[in-house]
Amino acid sequence: MKDKKKFSLPARYVLFFLMLFCVALLAVGYFRPGFLSPVTGVVNSILAPMQKGLNRLGSSFADTAFDYQSLEEARAENQQLKEELAALKEDIGNYQQGQVELQELRELFELKGQYSDYETTGARIIQKDAGNWYHSFVIDKGEEDGIAVDMNVIADGGLVGIVTEVGKNYAKVRSIIDDDSNVSAMSLNSGDACIVSGDLQLYSEGSLRISYIDKNDNIWDDDKIVTSNISDKYLPNILIGYAKDIQVDSNNVTKSGYLIPEVDFGHLQTVLVIKTLKVTGEENQS
């Protein structure tokens, strides 16, 4: 305890004398302004470099803070631009999709006009079997919409296929390119009969097969091939495609060749269902 008192007492004196010294300097400076000039010069010469250093340090801190703030602002602006760009891309995508759907509706409307003698309804494809082609697919219309098995399905100005299964609000369609499909057809020019057979492997090259043509029948390349009057399921005169490479078979009795379908079976989105059954010739009322 004694040592602490001995140490603290001189410290108080030192502080007291420093205060007196400062007061004396202030008094001398007030009454004799020029008297302390040498001392002031010495002090300034010592403090000036320190002040410059502090100024540089302060400026450096200020510049760093400004750069950091600018960087944060740039990041925020960049994020905002990214969000605006994403929104713009979404708007463009929606617009383009809307344009595609509008074009599809126009085409269906025009196609509906070509078959104005029949009641028709548009449908959207909601599912398809595995593979690149729409050889079997599901549409979003069913019994509730008056769809029935064996109704003809068209698109792109030509025959797509036939309804094979119907649910409450869906229906399954088998297209003419399916391996199990056979359509009774004829030449629109001559009326001579033929069979158009589905072949997925052959369709990968863009064509189907035409066969069972009598050697003397007038079916030749580029003839329009349509559904036949004698078909038990397909309505007559629906365009299927165009004949190609018709040649006499090795038996020298029949001819066969290929058909280029009117419909693009790689990009179907919407179809038109003809609600008239060939069997009864009457519109389905269910």
C-alpha positions as semicolon CSV with decimal commas, in nm:
position;residue;x (nm);y (nm);z (nm)
1;M;0,000;0,000;0,000
2;K;0,281;0,241;0,094
3;D;0,457;0,187;-0,238
4;K;0,138;0,273;-0,429
5;K;0,101;0,604;-0,243
6;K;0,467;0,699;-0,303
7;F;0,427;0,628;-0,676
8;S;0,093;0,803;-0,721
9;L;0,199;1,124;-0,545
10;P;0,482;1,221;-0,787
11;A;0,253;1,135;-1,080
12;R;0,004;1,388;-0,957
13;Y;0,278;1,646;-0,935
14;V;0,394;1,573;-1,285
15;L;0,039;1,612;-1,418
16;F;0,002;1,935;-1,221
17;F;0,325;2,082;-1,357
18;L;0,230;1,983;-1,716
19;M;-0,100;2,166;-1,676
20;L;0,082;2,473;-1,544
21;F;0,324;2,454;-1,836
22;C;0,042;2,441;-2,087
23;V;-0,132;2,734;-1,919
24;A;0,193;2,929;-1,923
25;L;0,240;2,858;-2,293
26;L;-0,111;2,974;-2,367
27;A;-0,054;3,295;-2,165
28;V;0,276;3,373;-2,335
29;G;0,122;3,304;-2,674
30;Y;-0,160;3,541;-2,596
31;F;0,046;3,832;-2,460
32;R;0,355;3,783;-2,682
33;P;0,241;3,609;-3,004
34;G;0,582;3,601;-3,171
35;F;0,769;3,474;-2,869
36;L;0,675;3,109;-2,925
37;S;0,734;3,110;-3,302
38;P;1,058;2,906;-3,279
39;V;0,884;2,650;-3,059
40;T;0,584;2,642;-3,288
41;G;0,811;2,589;-3,587
42;V;0,983;2,298;-3,419
43;V;0,651;2,145;-3,320
44;N;0,510;2,196;-3,668
45;S;0,818;2,041;-3,826
46;I;0,764;1,737;-3,608
47;L;0,387;1,721;-3,644
48;A;0,360;1,808;-4,015
49;P;0,493;1,473;-4,145
50;M;0,272;1,295;-3,896
51;Q;-0,028;1,498;-4,013
52;K;0,051;1,416;-4,378
53;G;0,080;1,051;-4,292
54;L;-0,250;1,061;-4,108
55;N;-0,410;1,244;-4,402
56;R;-0,279;0,982;-4,647
57;L;-0,399;0,703;-4,418
58;G;-0,738;0,868;-4,385
59;S;-0,763;0,918;-4,760
60;S;-0,665;0,557;-4,815
61;F;-0,936;0,441;-4,575
62;A;-1,187;0,673;-4,743
63;D;-1,093;0,546;-5,091
64;T;-1,115;0,187;-4,974
65;A;-1,456;0,250;-4,821
66;F;-1,572;0,423;-5,141
67;D;-1,441;0,137;-5,356
68;Y;-1,613;-0,116;-5,133
69;Q;-1,939;0,078;-5,149
70;S;-1,906;0,106;-5,529
71;L;-1,839;-0,269;-5,552
72;E;-2,146;-0,349;-5,345
73;E;-2,356;-0,114;-5,556
74;A;-2,220;-0,276;-5,873
75;R;-2,302;-0,621;-5,738
76;A;-2,655;-0,514;-5,646
77;E;-2,702;-0,354;-5,988
78;N;-2,566;-0,666;-6,160
79;Q;-2,807;-0,887;-5,964
80;Q;-3,095;-0,659;-6,056
81;L;-2,995;-0,672;-6,423
82;K;-2,978;-1,052;-6,407
83;E;-3,328;-1,067;-6,258
84;E;-3,460;-0,826;-6,521
85;L;-3,293;-1,032;-6,798
86;A;-3,442;-1,354;-6,663
87;A;-3,787;-1,193;-6,649
88;L;-3,742;-1,063;-7,004
89;K;-3,641;-1,409;-7,130
90;E;-3,946;-1,558;-6,960
91;D;-4,169;-1,297;-7,125
92;I;-4,012;-1,369;-7,464
93;G;-4,056;-1,743;-7,411
94;N;-4,421;-1,696;-7,315
95;Y;-4,474;-1,474;-7,618
96;Q;-4,313;-1,725;-7,852
97;Q;-4,514;-2,009;-7,700
98;G;-4,826;-1,800;-7,739
99;Q;-4,740;-1,739;-8,103
100;V;-4,690;-2,113;-8,161
101;E;-5,021;-2,194;-7,996
102;L;-5,194;-1,921;-8,197
103;Q;-5,051;-2,064;-8,520
104;E;-5,165;-2,412;-8,420
105;L;-5,516;-2,284;-8,354
106;R;-5,521;-2,108;-8,690
107;E;-5,415;-2,427;-8,866
108;L;-5,680;-2,629;-8,681
109;F;-5,941;-2,369;-8,772
110;E;-5,842;-2,386;-9,139
111;L;-5,843;-2,766;-9,126
112;K;-6,183;-2,763;-8,961
113;G;-6,307;-2,555;-9,255
114;Q;-6,192;-2,827;-9,495
115;Y;-6,407;-3,083;-9,310
116;S;-6,706;-2,860;-9,240
117;D;-6,941;-3,149;-9,327
118;Y;-6,832;-3,321;-9,005
119;E;-6,845;-3,218;-8,641
120;T;-6,490;-3,182;-8,512
121;T;-6,314;-3,089;-8,191
122;G;-5,959;-2,979;-8,127
123;A;-5,740;-3,162;-7,877
124;R;-5,393;-3,123;-7,732
125;I;-5,145;-3,409;-7,707
126;I;-5,057;-3,463;-7,342
127;Q;-4,851;-3,784;-7,362
128;K;-4,681;-4,004;-7,618
129;D;-4,517;-4,345;-7,624
130;A;-4,139;-4,373;-7,613
131;G;-3,948;-4,286;-7,927
132;N;-3,891;-3,992;-8,157
133;W;-4,222;-4,018;-8,341
134;Y;-4,584;-3,972;-8,241
135;H;-4,685;-4,326;-8,337
136;S;-4,909;-4,363;-8,031
137;F;-5,017;-4,079;-7,805
138;V;-5,282;-3,951;-7,562
139;I;-5,503;-3,644;-7,609
140;D;-5,681;-3,431;-7,348
141;K;-6,034;-3,512;-7,471
142;G;-6,241;-3,816;-7,380
143;E;-6,592;-3,950;-7,321
144;E;-6,704;-3,627;-7,156
145;D;-6,617;-3,448;-7,482
146;G;-6,799;-3,697;-7,702
147;I;-6,488;-3,887;-7,815
148;A;-6,534;-4,253;-7,912
149;V;-6,319;-4,542;-8,036
150;D;-6,254;-4,546;-8,414
151;M;-6,295;-4,172;-8,459
152;N;-6,053;-4,034;-8,720
153;V;-5,780;-3,791;-8,615
154;I;-5,626;-3,533;-8,850
155;A;-5,366;-3,255;-8,840
156;D;-5,143;-3,057;-9,079
157;G;-5,400;-3,111;-9,355
158;G;-5,375;-3,488;-9,347
159;L;-5,461;-3,812;-9,168
160;V;-5,292;-3,872;-8,832
161;G;-5,459;-4,192;-8,714
162;I;-5,754;-4,331;-8,526
163;V;-5,883;-4,338;-8,167
164;T;-5,818;-4,678;-8,008
165;E;-5,904;-4,622;-7,641
166;V;-6,120;-4,371;-7,455
167;G;-6,133;-4,264;-7,091
168;K;-6,344;-4,010;-6,908
169;N;-6,124;-3,715;-7,000
170;Y;-5,860;-3,864;-7,230
171;A;-5,826;-4,077;-7,542
172;K;-5,545;-4,279;-7,697
173;V;-5,461;-4,247;-8,066
174;R;-5,269;-4,488;-8,290
175;S;-5,111;-4,303;-8,581
176;I;-5,072;-4,435;-8,934
177;I;-4,695;-4,470;-8,893
178;D;-4,732;-4,731;-8,617
179;D;-4,618;-5,081;-8,712
180;D;-4,970;-5,216;-8,646
181;S;-5,142;-4,963;-8,871
182;N;-5,292;-5,050;-9,211
183;V;-5,511;-4,801;-9,395
184;S;-5,730;-4,881;-9,696
185;A;-5,641;-4,606;-9,941
186;M;-5,674;-4,504;-10,304
187;S;-5,536;-4,266;-10,562
188;L;-5,734;-3,942;-10,570
189;N;-5,671;-3,923;-10,946
190;S;-5,778;-4,271;-11,052
191;G;-5,965;-4,412;-10,752
192;D;-5,753;-4,728;-10,771
193;A;-5,706;-4,903;-10,438
194;C;-5,394;-4,966;-10,229
195;I;-5,288;-5,024;-9,868
196;V;-5,074;-4,781;-9,667
197;S;-4,881;-4,969;-9,398
198;G;-4,712;-4,820;-9,090
199;D;-4,342;-4,882;-9,048
200;L;-4,149;-4,693;-8,780
201;Q;-3,811;-4,795;-8,914
202;L;-3,906;-4,684;-9,263
203;Y;-4,055;-4,360;-9,130
204;S;-3,716;-4,272;-8,984
205;E;-3,628;-4,209;-9,349
206;G;-3,946;-4,005;-9,396
207;S;-4,176;-4,250;-9,575
208;L;-4,429;-4,533;-9,537
209;R;-4,505;-4,832;-9,756
210;I;-4,773;-4,863;-10,026
211;S;-4,864;-5,212;-10,142
212;Y;-5,136;-5,431;-10,291
213;I;-5,165;-5,223;-10,607
214;D;-5,279;-5,411;-10,914
215;K;-5,015;-5,408;-11,182
216;N;-5,251;-5,240;-11,429
217;D;-5,389;-4,979;-11,186
218;N;-5,304;-4,614;-11,242
219;I;-5,115;-4,526;-10,928
220;W;-4,787;-4,353;-11,002
221;D;-4,531;-4,128;-10,841
222;D;-4,662;-3,799;-10,693
223;D;-5,024;-3,921;-10,694
224;K;-5,229;-3,796;-10,399
225;I;-5,319;-4,094;-10,180
226;V;-5,637;-4,056;-9,973
227;T;-5,849;-4,279;-9,752
228;S;-6,062;-4,522;-9,948
229;N;-6,439;-4,534;-9,976
230;I;-6,431;-4,903;-9,883
231;S;-6,245;-4,852;-9,553
232;D;-6,452;-4,976;-9,259
233;K;-6,307;-4,722;-9,011
234;Y;-6,161;-4,428;-9,201
235;L;-6,383;-4,163;-9,356
236;P;-6,326;-4,122;-9,733
237;N;-6,099;-3,877;-9,912
238;I;-5,879;-3,773;-9,620
239;L;-5,534;-3,694;-9,755
240;I;-5,265;-3,939;-9,639
241;G;-4,968;-3,838;-9,853
242;Y;-4,799;-3,873;-10,192
243;A;-4,686;-4,183;-10,380
244;K;-4,316;-4,233;-10,449
245;D;-4,103;-4,491;-10,633
246;I;-4,395;-4,707;-10,750
247;Q;-4,264;-5,019;-10,923
248;V;-4,393;-5,358;-11,042
249;D;-4,324;-5,632;-10,788
250;S;-4,117;-5,941;-10,865
251;N;-4,436;-6,148;-10,898
252;N;-4,528;-5,935;-11,201
253;V;-4,885;-5,916;-11,068
254;T;-4,882;-5,625;-10,823
255;K;-4,706;-5,294;-10,772
256;S;-4,572;-5,134;-10,455
257;G;-4,371;-4,836;-10,345
258;Y;-4,353;-4,567;-10,081
259;L;-4,562;-4,282;-9,948
260;I;-4,449;-3,945;-9,813
261;P;-4,700;-3,858;-9,537
262;E;-4,865;-3,518;-9,533
263;V;-4,836;-3,500;-9,153
264;D;-4,509;-3,433;-8,969
265;F;-4,517;-3,704;-8,701
266;G;-4,212;-3,565;-8,526
267;H;-4,368;-3,236;-8,415
268;L;-4,735;-3,292;-8,339
269;Q;-4,882;-3,077;-8,063
270;T;-5,251;-3,041;-8,143
271;V;-5,491;-3,250;-8,350
272;L;-5,849;-3,239;-8,476
273;V;-6,082;-3,528;-8,396
274;I;-6,365;-3,592;-8,642
275;K;-6,666;-3,687;-8,430
276;T;-6,828;-3,895;-8,702
277;L;-6,790;-4,271;-8,707
278;K;-6,750;-4,445;-9,042
279;V;-6,939;-4,752;-8,920
280;T;-7,268;-4,568;-8,850
281;G;-7,213;-4,252;-9,050
282;E;-7,363;-4,065;-8,755
283;E;-7,210;-3,827;-8,505
284;N;-7,138;-3,974;-8,165
285;Q;-7,383;-3,840;-7,907
286;S;-7,214;-3,966;-7,589
